Each structure stands twice: as C-alpha cells, then as structure tokens.
C-alpha cells in the first residue's frame, strides 16, 4: 500500500465528498438492518400466535402487514441512500482520475528530451490510460466497497452480538480462514498483475511503432513478419492475463463457500440452542441467517476489492516512476523575463547524455537583436544542437549562453520558449485542419492573419486548391500532404506567432530553389525586427544573413559576413566553397 499513499492528497482535496459518502453509507446500513429485525419479530409473532389458541387472527394479520410495510419503506430508504453513496464516491473517483491524468500529462510536458529518447510512446500512453484507469477503480469502487464492508460488518456483528453472543461466535468461525486466503491470494495477484501490465505496455509500444511506420513496413513487404511478431506478443500477454484471471477466479467461489459454511453453522448450532432453550424464538435463527447473507456480498467483494487494490498498487508504482523523475531542465526563476533577442554563445560545449557524443566544442559567437545569423555545415556538424540549446531543450555541458545580457539559466524558461518561434527539421503537423495547425502558433489569430502567414510561407496557393481549403483536415502527422507543403505550413505556424526570436532548422530542404528564394525574401521583409537564425546546408539560404558561421565536427571553422567569406580575387573562400552545391555554383 506504500505506492498508493501518493493518492492521499486527492482524498484530502475531496474530503467533503469522501465524508458525505461515509456518513451516507452508515445511515444506509442502519436502515438495511431493519429488515432482519422485522422478520425476526414477525416470526416471533407467528410463533406466539400458534401457541395461543384464543388469539384473534386479525391482530397477527395487522402486525404482519405493519412489519411488511416497514420492511418495504426501510428497504427503499436504504436503496436510495446507497444510490447517493455511489453517486458521491464514484463521482469523486472520476474527479481524481481527471486530476491524476492531468498531473501525469503535465509531468510528460515538463520532462526533457532525454526522457523521450529513453522511453517508448506506447508505454507512456499505457500509463496515462490503462494504469490511471486501474487507480480509479481503487479510489472509487474499491474504497466504496471497503467502507461499505467495514461499516456493514461492524453494525451487523454488533446487532448479532446483542441478540446472541454465543451464536455470533459460531457464525464467525470461518472468518480467520477467509483472512488467510485473502492474504495469500492478494500477494499472488500483485505479482501477476505487475507482469500483465508490463506486457500491455509492450503491446502498446509495438503497435504504436507499427502504425507510425506502416509505410516503411509496406514498402519492405514486412507485413507478415510484423503480424507474426504481434501474434507472439499477444500470446504472451494472453498467457499472463490467464495466469492472473485464474488466481482472481478463486475469490468468488471461496467466499461463497465460507458463507455457506456459516449458514450451516447457524442452522445447526442455532437449532440446538433453540431445542435447549438458550434462544427463545425460531425467528432468531432466521434473523441470523439474514445477517450472514447480508455479509455474503461484502465478504465476496473482499476478493474483488483486494484484486483491484493489488492491480492499482502495481499501476500506481509504474505511474510514480515517472512522477518522481525530476526534469533535467528546471525553471530557475519565477520572475517574468522580457526577451528582446540578443544571443551570445561563450565557449559552449555540449555532450548528449544518452549517446555521449560531443556535438559542440568550444563554440563562441554573438548575434544582436534584429540580426540574421546563418549556420552552415554538413549533416551531423552540430547545427541543430545549437538551436536546441537556445530553446533550452538541453543545457550546455560547459560554457554559457547569454540572452539579453543574462545567463540563459536565469531567464524564465516559459517566457524564453514563448519568445521563440521554431520550425523543426522534421516538420510535425497535427491531425487537424490546416487553419488550426497554423493557428497553433497563435490561438486567437484571425482568418486574415492565417492567410497572410500562409502567403509569406508561399503555401497559400497550394491550400486553396484543396476542396475545403483552410478547413482541410490533415492525416496523422500531416501524412496527406507533401514534405514541402508540411515545411511551409510549419513556417506559417512560426511566422504567425510573431516572436522576437525565429529559429529555422533546415526547414527549406524539401522545397525547390525558386520557392526557397521567395520565402527567404518574404522573411527578409517580415522578420527585419526579429532575431533570426537559419540552419541550412545550402549557401543560398545564407545570402541575406548579417552573419554566417560555418561549423564542422562541432567546431566553428569560419565565420563572418557574406562578403567577408569572399577572397580578394572575388571568389568564395575555400571553406565557404565547400558548402556550395554544384547547382548553386553553376
């Protein structure tokens, strides 16, 4: 139960609903216990009537009708209160589920890039859906039935003891065996439940990767191989599920058998006590049988509740593993930070934690507010790493990054990222309308602003050719449009945000040179007051830049303006020349 202690804060948050549920349960149980008493009283009245010949039958008839009406009334009240109990406690569990899912999702948002490199998407999805669902069953039905069982046991045993302490002792004799059986089975359920949840995560991760890469699988004609792999995983998961179900299935029959034994005990010992004159009415035996049967469902539910608790504990343990992780990137200040856009790298080196690859080595450069910097270099030179450090997706290994005269670690993280528009190398679009994808950069943007941003990104003409134009819904990750269109929509999304810093990470690689020229000219006009960094392997992307740095192997090998990188004979320097493609040279 140690892992489930994490949920205590939610019980405190909804303490009033919790307390109302408990009070309602107590009152409901009290009303439900009127029935055995009234039935016992009716039996006694019938028994007394049979022993007195001169008794008026009308009197006994009225008493029985009176008792029957009371039984109906108390049963209806108990049923209504039970309904309120369920409404209170089950609704509370839905609120807790909502809060817990939001907490897990916020933690996912806060965790760094390294976390997502080390964990699979399917497993993350399983923890926020399946595992949180298991936890809800604990905070809802499990807690409700536990409270219900405890209160009913307490009240019923008190009633039974007041009627006959000796018969109560006989009736409760099977309970120690019940407790031992629950303890043994619960331990086994906990172990098997954890294993089963792990296999569910494996299946989720596998299927998510297959669906994401379905085009590659089809291209290589590997459908049958992956289908066989899924069948193997499913078979293993089914085996673990059956192992769990076999243990869980023992609870119901075991509980009912023990209740049946209690009934037999009550009938035998109660009958002997009635014959010996220890109890004076046959109605007492009937009352005890009803009490025992009232305990049937609570006792039987102990197995179900125990199973839910064990599964919830296993699930909460998996959730806690992520909730306890401290994000690598921390917001070190709560003060607001006004970002203007000047950036300086001072002897920055950076090593990726997961691969230990040294991406940058002793990098130094500066860019003033409103200037444009072009970073050129071959694939793997470290260009994208520079952009990741500016947006603090990673922190530097050594050296420092200065934003507007302050160390980037002392700038409010959320203000920093909110002041940056970035177009990633791998353009990602959501399965939503084109308009909403562009408005992702600015939710309250008007249709005119969306259209203007699309025009600046030279994608407007493509969009209006679609049947639904800007209302066209894209496939998952923008799969229904071309790579060049995805890149240009991503550029429009960045431009509409109107941030003081614009980062373009090789985002024109999938467009032709003519379209690239138009986009760059549009950027020159629309981003003249913005600090712009363009990462590219094309020199043509750098011709309008105020500053250019050439990077190779994580080091700056040359930097200057476009003109400075041309030698005195009017030709490009040798290092700059290496960055030119044959097409650009011609």
XYZ file of C-alpha atoms in Angstrom:
586
model
C 0.000 0.000 0.000
C 3.045 2.276 0.130
C 2.710 3.315 -3.513
C -0.980 4.175 -3.052
C -0.151 6.649 -0.285
C 0.623 9.086 -3.083
C -3.152 9.361 -3.660
C -3.872 10.579 -0.113
C -3.555 14.191 -1.283
C -6.542 13.643 -3.567
C -8.625 12.188 -0.737
C -7.817 15.348 1.234
C -8.776 17.505 -1.745
C -12.171 15.827 -1.989
C -12.548 15.249 1.762
C -16.093 16.608 1.910
C -17.334 14.235 -0.782
C -15.472 11.440 0.985
C -17.009 12.233 4.381
C -20.515 12.618 2.927
C -20.098 9.228 1.260
C -19.080 7.607 4.564
C -21.986 9.184 6.507
C -24.437 8.153 3.779
C -23.062 4.605 3.895
C -23.516 4.365 7.682
C -27.117 5.578 7.508
C -27.864 3.247 4.580
C -26.511 0.242 6.510
C -28.567 1.102 9.586
C -31.741 1.210 7.519
C -30.847 -2.054 5.740
C -30.591 -3.801 9.133
C -34.193 -3.087 9.994
C -35.265 -5.963 7.721
C -33.752 -8.877 9.742
C -35.146 -7.409 12.958
C -38.615 -7.028 11.484
C -38.534 -10.554 10.025
C -37.440 -11.943 13.402
C -40.261 -10.016 15.033
C -42.751 -11.407 12.501
C -41.546 -14.983 13.123
C -41.952 -14.470 16.857
C -45.469 -13.093 16.360
C -46.424 -16.135 14.259
C -44.827 -18.442 16.828
C -46.729 -16.759 19.693
C -49.961 -16.931 17.715
C -49.526 -20.675 17.106
C -49.113 -21.289 20.851
C -52.234 -19.319 21.874
C -55.490 -20.795 20.645
C -57.732 -17.890 21.696
C -55.657 -15.157 19.948
C -57.548 -13.049 17.380
C -56.050 -13.713 13.886
C -56.824 -10.114 12.870
C -54.224 -8.856 15.349
C -51.443 -11.026 13.936
C -52.502 -10.087 10.402
C -52.264 -6.370 11.182
C -48.870 -6.845 12.805
C -47.529 -8.754 9.797
C -48.835 -6.109 7.360
C -47.309 -3.403 9.548
C -43.952 -5.211 9.509
C -44.107 -5.758 5.759
C -44.767 -2.055 5.120
C -41.873 -1.125 7.395
C -39.603 -3.567 5.531
C -40.591 -2.013 2.190
C -40.100 1.538 3.500
C -36.710 0.889 5.106
C -35.537 -1.040 2.039
C -36.475 1.859 -0.260
C -34.705 4.366 2.013
C -31.615 2.121 2.245
C -31.632 1.723 -1.553
C -31.891 5.492 -2.108
C -29.064 6.176 0.343
C -26.941 3.509 -1.359
C -27.588 5.311 -4.652
C -26.394 8.587 -3.077
C -23.340 6.775 -1.707
C -22.417 5.553 -5.171
C -23.048 8.981 -6.697
C -20.797 10.625 -4.120
C -17.862 8.181 -4.024
C -17.842 7.078 -7.671
C -18.126 10.665 -8.916
C -15.253 11.553 -6.557
C -13.160 8.827 -8.201
C -13.836 10.341 -11.642
C -12.581 13.717 -10.411
C -9.450 12.062 -9.032
C -8.930 10.246 -12.336
C -9.217 13.578 -14.153
C -6.711 15.241 -11.804
C -4.256 12.344 -11.957
C -4.312 12.213 -15.765
C -3.662 15.947 -15.882
C -0.816 15.583 -13.389
C 0.784 12.802 -15.437
C 0.319 14.794 -18.646
C 1.899 17.917 -17.095
C 4.823 15.790 -15.966
C 5.178 14.440 -19.509
C 5.262 18.034 -20.771
C 7.930 19.048 -18.241
C 10.262 16.116 -18.806
C 13.258 16.715 -21.038
C 14.231 15.363 -24.441
C 16.442 12.699 -22.849
C 13.400 11.159 -21.176
C 11.617 10.679 -24.501
C 14.722 9.174 -26.047
C 14.790 6.529 -23.318
C 11.054 5.697 -23.147
C 8.659 4.396 -25.755
C 5.483 6.249 -26.693
C 3.259 3.180 -26.295
C 4.426 2.682 -22.714
C 3.755 6.352 -21.892
C 0.248 6.069 -23.353
C -0.450 2.882 -21.405
C 0.487 4.514 -18.111
C -1.764 7.520 -18.615
C -4.708 5.384 -19.775
C -4.669 1.782 -18.519
C -2.702 2.422 -15.324
C -4.684 5.518 -14.343
C -7.870 3.532 -15.052
C -6.735 0.836 -12.599
C -6.011 3.502 -9.996
C -9.504 4.969 -10.471
C -11.005 1.584 -9.666
C -9.140 1.758 -6.366
C -10.175 5.290 -5.374
C -13.768 4.594 -6.499
C -15.290 1.094 -6.294
C -12.539 -0.390 -4.114
C -12.734 2.371 -1.497
C -16.534 2.412 -1.653
C -16.910 -1.339 -1.125
C -14.215 -1.340 1.559
C -16.081 1.352 3.508
C -19.371 -0.417 2.876
C -17.951 -3.769 4.019
C -16.313 -2.361 7.156
C -19.428 -0.461 8.231
C -21.760 -3.370 7.478
C -19.503 -5.830 9.303
C -19.305 -3.542 12.329
C -23.048 -2.858 12.551
C -24.126 -6.431 11.730
C -21.779 -8.000 14.287
C -22.983 -5.550 16.962
C -26.591 -6.475 16.173
C -25.760 -10.181 16.159
C -23.868 -9.928 19.458
C -26.798 -8.155 21.112
C -29.123 -10.985 20.020
C -26.856 -13.934 20.925
C -23.106 -13.642 21.657
C -22.641 -17.406 21.521
C -24.362 -17.865 18.163
C -22.387 -14.878 16.804
C -19.159 -16.652 17.719
C -20.240 -19.811 15.898
C -21.306 -17.830 12.811
C -17.961 -16.017 12.552
C -15.768 -19.123 12.929
C -14.931 -19.327 9.163
C -13.604 -15.710 9.076
C -9.970 -16.495 10.124
C -9.747 -18.932 7.192
C -11.137 -16.190 4.956
C -8.485 -13.667 6.095
C -5.659 -16.133 5.477
C -6.959 -16.989 1.994
C -7.242 -13.286 1.079
C -3.684 -12.596 2.237
C -2.187 -15.433 0.166
C -4.209 -14.734 -2.961
C -3.600 -10.963 -2.795
C 0.162 -11.420 -2.790
C -0.029 -13.632 -5.860
C -2.376 -11.193 -7.642
C 0.021 -8.309 -7.041
C 2.903 -10.195 -8.656
C 0.899 -11.395 -11.663
C -0.819 -8.029 -12.156
C 2.531 -6.216 -12.425
C 3.752 -8.678 -15.065
C 0.500 -8.366 -17.028
C 0.674 -4.532 -17.053
C 4.231 -4.702 -18.378
C 3.086 -6.860 -21.291
C 0.250 -4.426 -22.035
C 2.860 -1.665 -22.336
C 4.923 -3.816 -24.702
C 1.925 -4.369 -26.976
C 1.002 -0.658 -26.910
C 4.565 0.353 -27.799
C 4.829 -2.233 -30.573
C 1.520 -1.325 -32.235
C 2.203 2.423 -31.968
C 5.527 1.998 -33.769
C 3.961 -0.229 -36.434
C 1.147 2.258 -37.139
C 3.611 5.170 -37.277
C 5.931 3.322 -39.656
C 3.295 1.478 -41.695
C 4.527 2.995 -44.986
C 8.048 1.685 -44.411
C 6.715 -1.764 -43.446
C 4.615 -1.916 -46.594
C 7.486 -0.660 -48.739
C 9.694 -3.507 -47.498
C 6.816 -6.015 -47.639
C 7.239 -6.968 -43.967
C 3.533 -7.111 -43.064
C 3.544 -10.850 -42.333
C 6.682 -10.634 -40.182
C 5.237 -7.854 -38.026
C 1.904 -9.648 -37.830
C 3.721 -12.726 -36.527
C 5.574 -10.587 -34.001
C 2.289 -9.121 -32.763
C 0.756 -12.598 -32.503
C 3.710 -13.716 -30.362
C 3.356 -10.682 -28.095
C -0.417 -11.185 -27.865
C 0.017 -14.838 -26.964
C 2.446 -13.960 -24.185
C 0.073 -11.245 -22.925
C -2.872 -13.667 -23.062
C -0.903 -16.236 -21.067
C -0.093 -13.659 -18.367
C -3.706 -12.477 -18.350
C -4.986 -16.034 -17.894
C -2.500 -16.625 -15.064
C -3.912 -13.534 -13.353
C -7.535 -14.487 -14.073
C -7.067 -17.998 -12.637
C -5.998 -16.569 -9.293
C -8.726 -13.924 -9.305
C -11.382 -16.525 -10.108
C -10.658 -18.364 -6.836
C -12.032 -15.498 -4.748
C -15.727 -15.721 -5.602
C -16.235 -19.466 -5.016
C -14.073 -19.370 -1.897
C -16.058 -16.522 -0.344
C -19.410 -18.088 -1.162
C -18.290 -21.458 0.208
C -17.272 -19.884 3.512
C -20.594 -18.001 3.731
C -22.411 -21.275 3.019
C -20.479 -22.941 5.844
C -21.500 -20.054 8.141
C -25.159 -20.612 7.225
C -24.885 -24.321 8.026
C -23.213 -23.476 11.323
C -26.020 -21.056 12.222
C -28.737 -23.586 11.328
C -27.118 -26.415 13.296
C -25.955 -24.600 16.418
C -28.944 -22.230 16.361
C -31.301 -25.211 16.152
C -29.548 -26.960 19.042
C -29.669 -23.762 21.139
C -33.400 -23.388 20.402
C -34.031 -27.018 21.448
C -32.008 -26.449 24.638
C -33.891 -23.233 25.361
C -30.822 -20.959 25.051
C -32.657 -18.904 22.438
C -36.387 -18.491 22.762
C -37.559 -17.922 19.209
C -37.062 -19.629 15.876
C -37.071 -16.091 14.447
C -33.597 -15.581 15.945
C -32.227 -18.288 13.632
C -33.951 -16.662 10.640
C -32.553 -13.282 11.726
C -29.011 -14.702 11.933
C -29.296 -16.355 8.508
C -30.307 -12.985 7.060
C -27.379 -11.303 8.810
C -24.970 -13.889 7.414
C -26.414 -13.477 3.925
C -26.154 -9.711 4.268
C -22.438 -10.312 4.708
C -22.298 -12.511 1.589
C -21.689 -9.715 -0.922
C -19.323 -7.677 1.287
C -17.280 -10.799 2.040
C -17.360 -11.890 -1.598
C -16.384 -8.357 -2.655
C -13.297 -8.554 -0.453
C -11.666 -10.679 -3.119
C -12.644 -8.299 -5.882
C -11.576 -5.279 -3.825
C -8.296 -6.945 -2.896
C -7.672 -7.691 -6.565
C -8.400 -4.056 -7.514
C -6.122 -2.766 -4.767
C -3.277 -5.017 -5.873
C -3.681 -4.003 -9.526
C -3.928 -0.331 -8.543
C -0.778 -0.597 -6.443
C 1.104 -2.136 -9.356
C -0.211 0.591 -11.697
C 0.488 3.445 -9.277
C 4.026 2.137 -8.851
C 4.531 2.435 -12.620
C 2.998 5.947 -12.593
C 5.139 7.040 -9.638
C 8.276 6.008 -11.502
C 7.611 8.898 -13.906
C 6.091 11.350 -11.418
C 9.191 11.141 -9.236
C 11.562 11.975 -12.090
C 12.945 15.489 -11.817
C 13.106 17.205 -15.227
C 16.671 17.845 -16.411
C 15.651 21.360 -17.462
C 14.447 23.406 -14.492
C 12.891 26.853 -14.436
C 15.243 28.636 -12.044
C 13.284 31.860 -11.652
C 9.652 32.819 -11.159
C 10.308 36.399 -12.272
C 8.985 37.496 -15.616
C 11.604 37.868 -18.349
C 11.177 40.262 -21.259
C 13.036 38.758 -24.198
C 14.388 41.179 -26.820
C 16.502 38.775 -28.841
C 20.248 39.273 -28.445
C 22.081 35.930 -28.146
C 25.691 35.128 -27.279
C 27.487 31.786 -27.016
C 30.585 31.818 -24.788
C 32.876 28.803 -25.166
C 29.887 26.440 -25.291
C 30.470 22.691 -25.379
C 27.700 20.129 -25.362
C 27.648 16.331 -24.985
C 24.468 14.240 -25.371
C 23.881 12.259 -22.158
C 22.365 9.221 -23.834
C 24.968 8.679 -26.588
C 27.923 10.596 -25.057
C 28.501 12.169 -28.477
C 30.207 15.562 -28.256
C 28.002 17.653 -30.516
C 29.626 21.056 -29.886
C 33.123 22.025 -28.813
C 34.084 25.498 -27.577
C 31.548 27.397 -29.702
C 31.548 31.207 -29.428
C 29.518 33.722 -31.440
C 27.078 36.565 -30.880
C 24.025 37.949 -32.660
C 22.320 41.244 -31.870
C 18.610 41.912 -31.680
C 17.042 42.023 -35.152
C 20.030 40.434 -36.925
C 20.009 37.274 -39.032
C 22.547 34.513 -38.480
C 23.064 31.641 -40.907
C 24.656 28.421 -39.667
C 26.048 26.243 -42.437
C 27.547 22.802 -42.254
C 27.290 19.208 -43.269
C 24.884 16.707 -41.728
C 25.883 15.908 -38.150
C 28.049 19.003 -37.787
C 26.093 20.203 -34.731
C 23.847 22.866 -36.330
C 20.547 21.634 -34.811
C 22.207 21.226 -31.395
C 22.810 24.989 -31.298
C 19.066 25.655 -31.781
C 18.159 23.069 -29.124
C 20.417 24.869 -26.641
C 18.913 28.277 -27.445
C 15.386 26.999 -26.679
C 16.771 25.117 -23.620
C 15.640 21.706 -24.754
C 19.071 20.808 -23.374
C 21.501 22.617 -21.102
C 25.131 23.233 -22.059
C 27.797 20.871 -20.729
C 30.265 23.753 -20.304
C 30.406 27.424 -21.155
C 27.325 29.652 -21.098
C 24.622 31.101 -23.316
C 23.706 34.762 -22.756
C 20.220 36.033 -23.623
C 19.865 39.835 -23.419
C 22.848 40.020 -21.079
C 21.615 37.258 -18.714
C 22.685 33.633 -18.440
C 20.005 31.577 -20.152
C 19.555 29.504 -16.978
C 18.493 32.667 -15.121
C 15.849 33.548 -17.703
C 12.292 32.398 -17.025
C 12.015 29.149 -19.008
C 8.403 29.658 -20.074
C 8.979 33.270 -21.150
C 12.054 32.147 -23.109
C 10.222 29.447 -25.034
C 7.192 31.667 -25.521
C 9.501 34.212 -27.160
C 10.806 31.695 -29.693
C 9.194 30.542 -32.926
C 10.862 27.409 -34.229
C 10.468 25.446 -37.429
C 11.973 21.996 -36.763
C 13.913 19.958 -39.266
C 11.237 17.262 -39.171
C 8.028 19.237 -39.689
C 5.275 17.906 -37.412
C 1.624 18.686 -38.121
C -1.384 17.644 -36.069
C -4.329 15.655 -37.372
C -6.469 18.786 -37.547
C -7.459 21.422 -40.090
C -4.748 23.382 -41.873
C -6.101 26.569 -40.305
C -5.825 25.171 -36.773
C -2.319 23.895 -37.499
C -1.243 27.414 -38.462
C -3.162 28.941 -35.518
C -1.254 26.615 -33.182
C 1.306 29.428 -33.036
C -1.392 31.972 -32.083
C -4.753 30.613 -30.926
C -6.671 33.882 -31.240
C -5.395 34.616 -34.749
C -7.990 35.822 -37.274
C -8.584 34.136 -40.618
C -6.855 37.079 -42.314
C -3.737 36.594 -40.164
C -3.721 32.877 -41.005
C -3.962 33.652 -44.695
C -1.204 36.282 -44.558
C 1.127 33.857 -42.737
C 0.417 31.206 -45.384
C 1.193 33.701 -48.137
C 4.518 34.625 -46.535
C 5.346 30.909 -46.380
C 4.305 30.557 -50.074
C 1.763 27.843 -49.293
C -1.491 29.784 -49.733
C -1.857 28.845 -53.418
C -1.489 25.156 -52.557
C -4.052 25.353 -49.744
C -6.806 26.971 -51.799
C -6.542 24.131 -54.315
C -7.837 21.680 -51.691
C -11.601 21.069 -51.680
C -12.062 22.524 -48.186
C -9.142 24.948 -48.464
C -8.032 26.014 -44.939
C -10.604 23.696 -43.324
C -8.961 20.636 -44.890
C -8.223 18.087 -42.149
C -4.754 16.570 -42.408
C -3.901 12.936 -41.766
C -1.794 11.863 -38.802
C 1.479 13.860 -38.711
C 0.359 15.608 -41.920
C 0.712 12.420 -43.949
C -1.834 13.549 -46.581
C 0.321 16.393 -47.958
C 3.817 16.587 -49.423
C 7.005 17.212 -47.471
C 7.413 20.690 -48.971
C 3.849 21.645 -48.032
C 4.385 20.397 -44.479
C 7.524 22.514 -44.158
C 5.818 25.641 -45.461
C 2.782 25.210 -43.177
C 5.240 24.838 -40.287
C 6.899 28.099 -41.370
C 3.472 29.812 -41.458
C 2.796 28.488 -37.954
C 6.060 30.032 -36.731
C 5.553 33.369 -38.504
C 2.047 33.952 -37.144
C 3.369 33.756 -33.571
C 5.343 36.996 -34.089
C 8.037 36.081 -31.565
C 11.222 38.150 -31.156
C 13.362 35.088 -31.960
C 12.834 32.911 -35.048
C 14.726 29.609 -35.451
C 14.624 27.842 -38.815
C 16.193 24.382 -38.705
C 16.876 23.356 -42.306
C 13.182 23.906 -42.979
C 13.540 24.592 -46.714
C 15.178 21.311 -47.658
C 12.031 19.918 -49.301
C 11.183 22.969 -51.443
C 12.584 23.951 -54.803
C 15.136 26.766 -55.150
C 12.620 29.206 -56.674
C 10.165 28.765 -53.814
C 13.052 28.954 -51.353
C 14.113 32.290 -52.873
C 10.589 33.693 -52.479
C 10.286 32.526 -48.862
C 13.692 33.973 -47.947
C 12.782 37.340 -49.487
C 9.484 37.318 -47.553
C 11.382 36.511 -44.352
C 13.765 39.379 -45.021
C 10.814 41.795 -45.031
C 8.631 40.296 -42.290
C 11.442 39.430 -39.865
C 13.554 42.576 -40.071
C 12.927 43.308 -36.362
C 13.338 39.689 -35.280
C 16.480 37.812 -34.321
C 16.563 35.059 -36.927
C 18.806 32.002 -37.046
C 18.741 29.920 -40.224
C 20.308 26.463 -40.156
C 20.939 25.005 -43.577
C 23.312 23.024 -45.745
C 22.514 25.346 -48.668
C 24.575 28.502 -49.028
C 21.675 30.158 -50.877
C 19.799 30.277 -47.566
C 22.546 32.422 -46.083
C 22.939 35.145 -48.691
C 20.683 37.636 -46.855
C 22.172 36.897 -43.422
C 24.033 39.561 -41.441
C 26.416 36.932 -40.089
C 27.411 33.447 -41.244
C 29.180 30.719 -39.331
C 30.434 27.500 -40.864
C 30.513 24.570 -38.476
C 32.172 21.198 -38.868
C 32.631 18.445 -36.294
C 31.033 20.604 -33.612
C 33.516 23.455 -34.115
C 33.289 26.802 -35.889
C 35.798 26.700 -38.726
C 34.945 30.062 -40.237
C 32.616 32.981 -39.566
C 31.872 36.408 -40.969
C 29.507 38.175 -43.334
C 28.623 37.019 -46.837
C 31.141 39.498 -48.292
C 33.854 38.586 -45.797
C 33.736 34.991 -46.966
C 34.775 36.046 -50.480
C 38.534 36.405 -51.052
C 40.232 39.384 -52.656
C 40.003 37.830 -56.134
C 36.208 37.875 -55.920
C 35.839 34.175 -55.329
C 34.355 32.387 -52.342
C 36.916 31.222 -49.796
C 37.773 27.533 -49.925
C 35.822 26.677 -46.760
C 32.760 28.614 -47.917
C 33.057 26.989 -51.309
C 32.758 23.544 -49.715
C 29.230 24.424 -48.602
C 28.028 25.212 -52.122
C 26.166 22.648 -54.154
C 27.032 22.095 -57.807
C 23.735 23.673 -58.799
C 24.486 26.845 -56.865
C 27.994 27.055 -58.357
C 26.609 26.877 -61.877
